[in-house]
CSV table of C-alpha atoms in Angstrom, one decimal:
chain,number,residue,atom,x,y,z
M,1,UNK,CA,107.7,128.1,73.1
M,2,UNK,CA,106.7,123.8,72.1
M,3,UNK,CA,110.1,123.3,73.7
M,4,UNK,CA,108.4,124.8,76.5
M,5,UNK,CA,105.8,122.7,76.8
M,6,UNK,CA,107.3,120.0,75.7
M,7,UNK,CA,109.4,120.6,78.8
M,8,UNK,CA,106.5,121.5,81.2
M,9,UNK,CA,104.4,117.9,79.9
M,10,UNK,CA,107.3,115.9,80.7
M,11,UNK,CA,107.5,117.4,84.2
M,12,UNK,CA,104.0,116.7,84.2
M,13,UNK,CA,103.3,113.4,83.5
M,14,UNK,CA,106.7,112.4,85.0
M,15,UNK,CA,105.6,113.7,88.4
M,16,UNK,CA,102.4,112.3,88.7
M,17,UNK,CA,103.1,108.5,87.1
M,18,UNK,CA,106.4,109.3,90.5
M,19,UNK,CA,103.9,109.8,93.2
M,20,UNK,CA,102.1,107.1,91.7
M,21,UNK,CA,104.2,104.2,91.2
M,22,UNK,CA,105.7,105.0,94.5
M,23,UNK,CA,101.9,105.4,97.0
M,24,UNK,CA,102.7,101.1,98.3
M,25,UNK,CA,106.4,102.2,99.4
M,26,UNK,CA,105.2,105.6,100.5
M,27,UNK,CA,102.9,104.7,102.3
M,28,UNK,CA,104.7,101.4,103.5
M,29,UNK,CA,107.9,103.4,104.4
M,30,UNK,CA,106.1,106.7,106.1
M,31,UNK,CA,103.5,104.1,108.9
M,32,UNK,CA,106.8,101.5,108.7
M,33,UNK,CA,109.0,104.2,110.4
M,34,UNK,CA,106.9,105.7,113.3
M,35,UNK,CA,106.2,102.0,114.3
M,36,UNK,CA,110.3,102.1,114.6
M,37,UNK,CA,110.8,104.9,116.2
M,38,UNK,CA,108.3,104.0,119.0
M,39,UNK,CA,110.2,104.0,122.6
M,40,UNK,CA,110.8,107.4,121.6
M,41,UNK,CA,107.8,109.1,121.0
M,42,UNK,CA,105.6,107.6,124.2
M,43,UNK,CA,103.5,110.5,124.3
M,44,UNK,CA,102.8,110.5,120.8
M,45,UNK,CA,101.7,106.8,120.5
M,46,UNK,CA,100.1,106.5,123.8
M,47,UNK,CA,98.0,109.1,122.0
M,48,UNK,CA,97.7,106.9,118.9
M,49,UNK,CA,97.0,104.1,121.1
M,50,UNK,CA,94.0,105.4,122.5
M,51,UNK,CA,92.8,107.3,120.3
M,52,UNK,CA,89.6,106.7,118.1
M,53,UNK,CA,89.7,105.3,114.9
M,54,UNK,CA,92.6,102.6,116.8
M,55,UNK,CA,89.7,101.3,118.2
M,56,UNK,CA,87.1,101.2,116.2
M,57,UNK,CA,90.3,99.8,113.9
M,58,UNK,CA,90.7,97.2,116.8
M,59,UNK,CA,87.4,96.1,117.4
M,60,UNK,CA,86.7,95.7,114.0
M,61,UNK,CA,89.7,92.5,113.3
M,62,UNK,CA,88.4,90.6,117.0
M,63,UNK,CA,84.9,90.9,115.4
M,64,UNK,CA,86.7,89.6,111.8
M,65,UNK,CA,88.8,87.2,113.7
M,66,UNK,CA,86.1,86.3,115.8
M,67,UNK,CA,82.4,85.9,112.9
M,68,UNK,CA,85.3,84.4,110.5
M,69,UNK,CA,86.6,81.3,112.8
M,70,UNK,CA,89.3,82.2,111.0
M,71,UNK,CA,93.2,82.2,113.3
M,72,UNK,CA,94.5,85.1,113.2
M,73,UNK,CA,97.4,84.7,110.6
M,74,UNK,CA,93.9,84.8,108.0
M,75,UNK,CA,92.0,87.2,109.8
M,76,UNK,CA,94.8,89.7,109.5
M,77,UNK,CA,94.8,89.1,105.7
M,78,UNK,CA,91.4,88.5,105.3
M,79,UNK,CA,90.7,91.9,106.7
M,80,UNK,CA,93.6,93.4,105.4
M,81,UNK,CA,91.7,92.9,101.6
M,82,UNK,CA,88.3,94.6,103.3
M,83,UNK,CA,89.5,96.9,104.1
M,84,UNK,CA,91.7,98.1,101.2
M,85,UNK,CA,89.6,97.1,98.6
M,86,UNK,CA,86.4,99.2,100.5
M,87,UNK,CA,89.2,102.3,101.6
M,88,UNK,CA,92.6,102.2,98.8
M,89,UNK,CA,90.3,100.5,95.5
M,90,UNK,CA,88.6,103.1,95.1
M,91,UNK,CA,91.0,105.7,95.4
M,92,UNK,CA,93.2,104.5,93.4
M,93,UNK,CA,91.2,104.1,90.2
M,94,UNK,CA,89.8,107.6,90.7
M,95,UNK,CA,93.7,108.0,91.1
M,96,UNK,CA,93.7,106.5,87.8
M,97,UNK,CA,90.9,108.3,86.0
M,98,UNK,CA,92.4,112.0,87.1
M,99,UNK,CA,95.8,111.0,85.2
M,100,UNK,CA,94.0,110.1,82.3
M,101,UNK,CA,92.1,113.2,82.3
M,102,UNK,CA,95.3,115.6,82.3
M,103,UNK,CA,97.3,113.2,79.4
M,104,UNK,CA,94.1,113.9,78.2
M,105,UNK,CA,93.2,117.5,78.1
M,106,UNK,CA,98.1,118.1,77.5
M,107,UNK,CA,96.5,116.6,73.9
M,108,UNK,CA,94.5,120.1,73.6
M,109,UNK,CA,97.2,122.4,74.1
M,110,UNK,CA,99.2,122.0,71.6
M,111,UNK,CA,96.5,124.0,69.8
M,112,UNK,CA,96.2,126.2,72.0
M,113,UNK,CA,99.4,126.8,72.3
M,114,UNK,CA,100.2,128.2,68.7
M,115,UNK,CA,96.8,130.8,68.7
M,116,UNK,CA,98.8,132.4,72.0
M,117,UNK,CA,101.3,132.4,70.4
M,118,UNK,CA,99.9,134.3,67.0
M,119,UNK,CA,98.3,136.5,69.6
M,120,UNK,CA,101.2,137.3,71.8
M,121,UNK,CA,103.1,138.7,68.3
M,122,UNK,CA,100.1,140.5,67.6
M,123,UNK,CA,100.0,142.3,71.0
M,124,UNK,CA,104.2,142.6,70.9
M,125,UNK,CA,103.5,145.2,67.8
M,126,UNK,CA,100.1,146.6,69.0
M,127,UNK,CA,101.2,148.3,72.2
M,128,UNK,CA,104.7,147.8,70.9
M,129,UNK,CA,106.2,144.9,74.3
M,130,UNK,CA,109.6,144.7,75.3
M,131,UNK,CA,110.5,140.4,74.6
M,132,UNK,CA,109.9,140.6,78.5
M,133,UNK,CA,106.9,142.1,78.8
M,134,UNK,CA,106.1,139.7,75.7
M,135,UNK,CA,107.1,135.9,77.7
M,136,UNK,CA,105.7,137.1,81.2
M,137,UNK,CA,102.5,137.7,79.2
M,138,UNK,CA,102.8,135.3,76.9
M,139,UNK,CA,103.9,132.3,79.4
M,140,UNK,CA,100.0,133.8,82.2
M,141,UNK,CA,98.2,132.4,78.7
M,142,UNK,CA,99.1,129.9,78.6
M,143,UNK,CA,99.3,128.9,82.5
M,144,UNK,CA,95.6,130.5,82.0
M,145,UNK,CA,94.7,128.2,79.4
M,146,UNK,CA,96.4,125.2,81.5
M,147,UNK,CA,94.3,126.2,84.7
M,148,UNK,CA,90.6,126.3,82.8
M,149,UNK,CA,90.6,123.3,80.5
M,150,UNK,CA,91.9,121.1,84.9
M,151,UNK,CA,89.0,123.2,85.9
M,152,UNK,CA,87.0,121.6,82.6
M,153,UNK,CA,87.5,118.7,83.4
M,154,UNK,CA,87.5,118.2,87.4
M,155,UNK,CA,91.1,116.6,87.8
M,156,UNK,CA,93.6,118.9,89.7
M,157,UNK,CA,97.0,117.5,89.3
M,158,UNK,CA,97.3,117.4,93.8
M,159,UNK,CA,94.0,114.3,93.2
M,160,UNK,CA,96.8,112.2,92.0
M,161,UNK,CA,97.3,112.3,95.3
M,162,UNK,CA,94.3,111.5,97.0
M,163,UNK,CA,95.2,107.5,97.3
M,164,UNK,CA,97.2,108.0,100.3
M,165,UNK,CA,95.3,110.3,101.8
M,166,UNK,CA,93.6,107.0,102.1
M,167,UNK,CA,96.4,104.2,102.3
M,168,UNK,CA,98.2,105.8,104.9
M,169,UNK,CA,95.2,106.8,107.4
M,170,UNK,CA,94.3,102.8,107.3
M,171,UNK,CA,97.8,101.6,106.9
M,172,UNK,CA,99.0,103.7,110.7
M,173,UNK,CA,95.6,102.4,112.1
M,174,UNK,CA,95.8,99.1,111.2
M,175,UNK,CA,99.0,98.3,112.6
M,176,UNK,CA,98.8,100.3,115.7
M,177,UNK,CA,95.5,98.3,116.4
M,178,UNK,CA,97.6,95.4,115.5
M,179,UNK,CA,100.3,95.9,117.8
M,180,UNK,CA,97.5,97.2,120.4
M,181,UNK,CA,96.9,93.4,119.9
M,182,UNK,CA,100.0,92.2,119.9
M,183,UNK,CA,100.4,94.1,123.8
M,184,UNK,CA,97.6,93.4,125.0
M,185,UNK,CA,96.8,97.8,124.9
M,186,UNK,CA,95.5,99.5,125.9
M,187,UNK,CA,94.2,98.6,128.6
M,188,UNK,CA,96.0,95.4,129.8
M,189,UNK,CA,93.9,93.9,132.8
M,190,UNK,CA,90.8,93.9,130.1
M,191,UNK,CA,90.0,90.7,129.8
M,192,UNK,CA,89.3,90.9,126.0
M,193,UNK,CA,92.4,92.2,125.5
M,194,UNK,CA,94.1,89.3,127.0
M,195,UNK,CA,91.9,86.9,125.0
M,196,UNK,CA,93.0,87.9,121.8
M,197,UNK,CA,97.0,88.9,122.4
M,198,UNK,CA,96.8,84.7,123.6
M,199,UNK,CA,95.3,83.6,120.5
M,200,UNK,CA,97.7,85.2,118.6
M,201,UNK,CA,100.2,83.4,120.1
M,202,UNK,CA,98.9,80.4,118.3
M,203,UNK,CA,97.6,82.3,115.9
M,204,UNK,CA,99.8,81.5,113.6
M,205,UNK,CA,101.5,79.9,110.8
M,206,UNK,CA,104.2,77.1,109.5
M,207,UNK,CA,107.0,78.7,110.8
M,208,UNK,CA,106.2,81.8,112.9
M,209,UNK,CA,102.8,80.1,114.8
M,210,UNK,CA,103.1,83.5,117.6
M,211,UNK,CA,102.1,85.9,116.0
M,212,UNK,CA,103.0,87.7,119.0
M,213,UNK,CA,107.1,87.5,118.7
M,214,UNK,CA,109.4,88.5,115.6
M,215,UNK,CA,110.0,85.9,112.6
M,216,UNK,CA,113.2,84.6,113.5
M,217,UNK,CA,113.9,83.4,109.8
M,218,UNK,CA,113.3,86.7,108.1
M,219,UNK,CA,111.2,85.3,105.5
M,220,UNK,CA,108.3,88.2,105.9
M,221,UNK,CA,110.6,90.7,106.1
M,222,UNK,CA,112.6,89.6,102.7
M,223,UNK,CA,109.2,88.5,101.2
M,224,UNK,CA,108.0,92.5,101.9
M,225,UNK,CA,110.8,94.1,100.4
M,226,UNK,CA,110.4,92.0,97.6
M,227,UNK,CA,107.1,92.8,97.2
M,228,UNK,CA,107.7,96.8,97.8
M,229,UNK,CA,110.3,96.4,95.3
M,230,UNK,CA,107.6,94.5,92.1
M,231,UNK,CA,106.2,97.9,93.1
M,232,UNK,CA,107.9,100.1,91.6
M,233,UNK,CA,109.5,98.3,89.1
M,234,UNK,CA,106.7,97.2,87.9
M,235,UNK,CA,105.4,100.5,87.4
M,236,UNK,CA,109.4,101.6,86.0
M,237,UNK,CA,108.3,99.0,83.3
M,238,UNK,CA,105.0,99.9,81.9
M,239,UNK,CA,106.5,102.8,81.2
M,240,UNK,CA,105.8,104.5,77.8
M,241,UNK,CA,107.5,106.9,77.7
M,242,UNK,CA,111.5,107.0,78.5
M,243,UNK,CA,112.2,108.6,82.2
M,244,UNK,CA,112.8,111.5,84.0
M,245,UNK,CA,116.7,112.3,85.5
M,246,UNK,CA,113.4,113.2,89.0
M,247,UNK,CA,111.5,110.1,87.6
M,248,UNK,CA,115.1,108.0,88.2
M,249,UNK,CA,115.7,109.7,91.5
M,250,UNK,CA,112.8,109.3,93.1
M,251,UNK,CA,112.4,105.1,91.7
M,252,UNK,CA,115.8,104.9,94.0
M,253,UNK,CA,114.8,106.1,96.8
M,254,UNK,CA,112.3,104.4,97.0
M,255,UNK,CA,114.3,101.3,96.4
M,256,UNK,CA,116.4,102.1,99.1
M,257,UNK,CA,113.3,102.5,101.2
M,258,UNK,CA,111.5,99.4,100.2
M,259,UNK,CA,115.6,97.9,101.7
M,260,UNK,CA,114.8,99.8,104.6
M,261,UNK,CA,111.7,97.6,105.1
M,262,UNK,CA,112.9,94.8,105.6
M,263,UNK,CA,115.0,95.6,109.0
M,264,UNK,CA,112.4,97.6,110.2
M,265,UNK,CA,110.3,94.8,110.3
M,266,UNK,CA,112.9,92.4,111.1
M,267,UNK,CA,112.3,94.4,115.0
M,268,UNK,CA,108.4,93.9,114.8
M,269,UNK,CA,105.4,91.1,116.0
M,270,UNK,CA,104.8,88.5,113.3
M,271,UNK,CA,101.4,90.0,113.6
M,272,UNK,CA,102.4,93.1,111.9
M,273,UNK,CA,104.5,91.8,109.0
M,274,UNK,CA,101.6,89.4,108.1
M,275,UNK,CA,100.0,92.2,107.4
M,276,UNK,CA,102.1,94.9,105.6
M,277,UNK,CA,102.9,91.8,103.9
M,278,UNK,CA,99.1,91.4,102.6
M,279,UNK,CA,98.6,94.9,102.9
M,280,UNK,CA,101.8,95.3,99.9
M,281,UNK,CA,100.6,92.2,97.7
M,282,UNK,CA,96.7,93.7,97.7
M,283,UNK,CA,98.4,96.7,96.3
M,284,UNK,CA,100.6,95.0,93.7
M,285,UNK,CA,97.8,92.5,92.4
M,286,UNK,CA,95.6,96.1,91.8
M,287,UNK,CA,98.6,98.0,90.3
M,288,UNK,CA,98.3,94.4,87.3
M,289,UNK,CA,95.0,94.7,87.4
M,290,UNK,CA,94.8,97.9,86.4
M,291,UNK,CA,97.5,97.5,83.9
M,292,UNK,CA,94.5,95.7,81.9
M,293,UNK,CA,92.9,97.6,79.2
M,294,UNK,CA,89.6,95.6,80.2
M,295,UNK,CA,89.9,96.1,83.9
M,296,UNK,CA,90.4,99.8,82.7
M,297,UNK,CA,87.1,100.4,81.0
M,298,UNK,CA,85.5,98.1,83.2
M,299,UNK,CA,85.8,100.4,86.3
M,300,UNK,CA,85.9,103.8,84.2
M,301,UNK,CA,89.5,104.4,83.1
M,302,UNK,CA,89.6,106.8,79.8
M,303,UNK,CA,91.8,105.4,77.2
M,304,UNK,CA,95.2,107.9,76.8
M,305,UNK,CA,97.2,107.1,74.5
M,306,UNK,CA,100.5,106.5,76.7
M,307,UNK,CA,98.0,103.1,77.7
M,308,UNK,CA,99.7,99.7,76.6
M,309,UNK,CA,97.1,97.5,74.6
M,310,UNK,CA,99.2,94.2,75.5
M,311,UNK,CA,100.8,95.0,79.3
M,312,UNK,CA,101.4,92.6,80.3
M,313,UNK,CA,103.1,91.0,77.0
M,314,UNK,CA,105.2,94.0,77.3
M,315,UNK,CA,106.2,93.4,81.0
M,316,UNK,CA,107.1,90.0,80.1
M,317,UNK,CA,109.1,90.5,77.6
M,318,UNK,CA,110.7,93.5,79.9
M,319,UNK,CA,111.4,90.8,82.3
M,320,UNK,CA,113.1,88.9,80.4
M,321,UNK,CA,115.5,91.7,79.0
M,322,UNK,CA,116.5,92.7,82.7
M,323,UNK,CA,117.0,89.0,83.0
M,324,UNK,CA,119.1,88.6,80.2
M,325,UNK,CA,121.2,91.7,80.7
M,326,UNK,CA,122.2,89.7,84.4
M,327,UNK,CA,122.9,86.9,83.1
M,328,UNK,CA,125.3,88.2,80.4
M,329,UNK,CA,126.2,91.2,83.5
M,330,UNK,CA,129.1,87.8,84.9
M,331,UNK,CA,130.0,86.8,82.0
M,332,UNK,CA,131.2,89.4,80.2
M,333,UNK,CA,133.7,90.2,83.3
M,334,UNK,CA,134.7,86.7,83.3
M,335,UNK,CA,135.3,87.6,79.5
M,336,UNK,CA,137.2,90.6,80.6
M,337,UNK,CA,139.4,89.2,82.8
């Protein structure tokens, strides 16, 4: 039975951690894939483009640009950091708290399991149950006790995906709002839309002075892919438990999605690329910041057994180790020849 409990706990931790690590990439891939298929979903995009949330976001972007006096690329970055600080950062902190509570109650389960084992053995003898009947009752009792602990600490595992419920709508609304600004939607005859689109043509920087065209240098699309990959690798390298098969599969899937984001980003206006890169950069910085024990205590995340005391040192050591492996691989091949 302890083996069953161990497998259950490994599955529970693995599933939650995989969902958390892939939050950034999942949100990015969902929104980007939808945006890239806009030509085949004209009716849907017209409805979304004319929706109230997008209209509010569009007005907010214009207001931030006008009142800040910043060029459009800076206004996009500023608005991204502002919205993510207000929406997704609190949700991410809450997600960490829930995950820490779940880890805490999982530590209570071994003692409960032992007690249930004794009770099941006594009940089997008393009521002359078969092994199958005893196993069914035992599993039900474990599930019931786990649910009681979940209710007691208010930490249902479904709450660990709460970030997606905030981040994906935010991502889609801001992406569509920027798309509207670029293409003067939903009303191309509006003077306000024409002014914003004109300002975007000169609101870029460096190699992309015009934010209404694609990034022909592919610098931003490649940067987007690399940042999303970095988010996944940081989570992978800061784990304290061996990865499960489920985690390995999920990480590989999201690595693939991160790479897929590059050609998608090559087909959209630079204004969207600036937003996507800024949003992913915020996500990477947020994840790195929340590795710190001091920061975690400051925002009310309980200490857990799996928390790293020196997360940045371990991360740097893992990076160095991977770099050495990459350097040694070509040398091994040349030696074998």
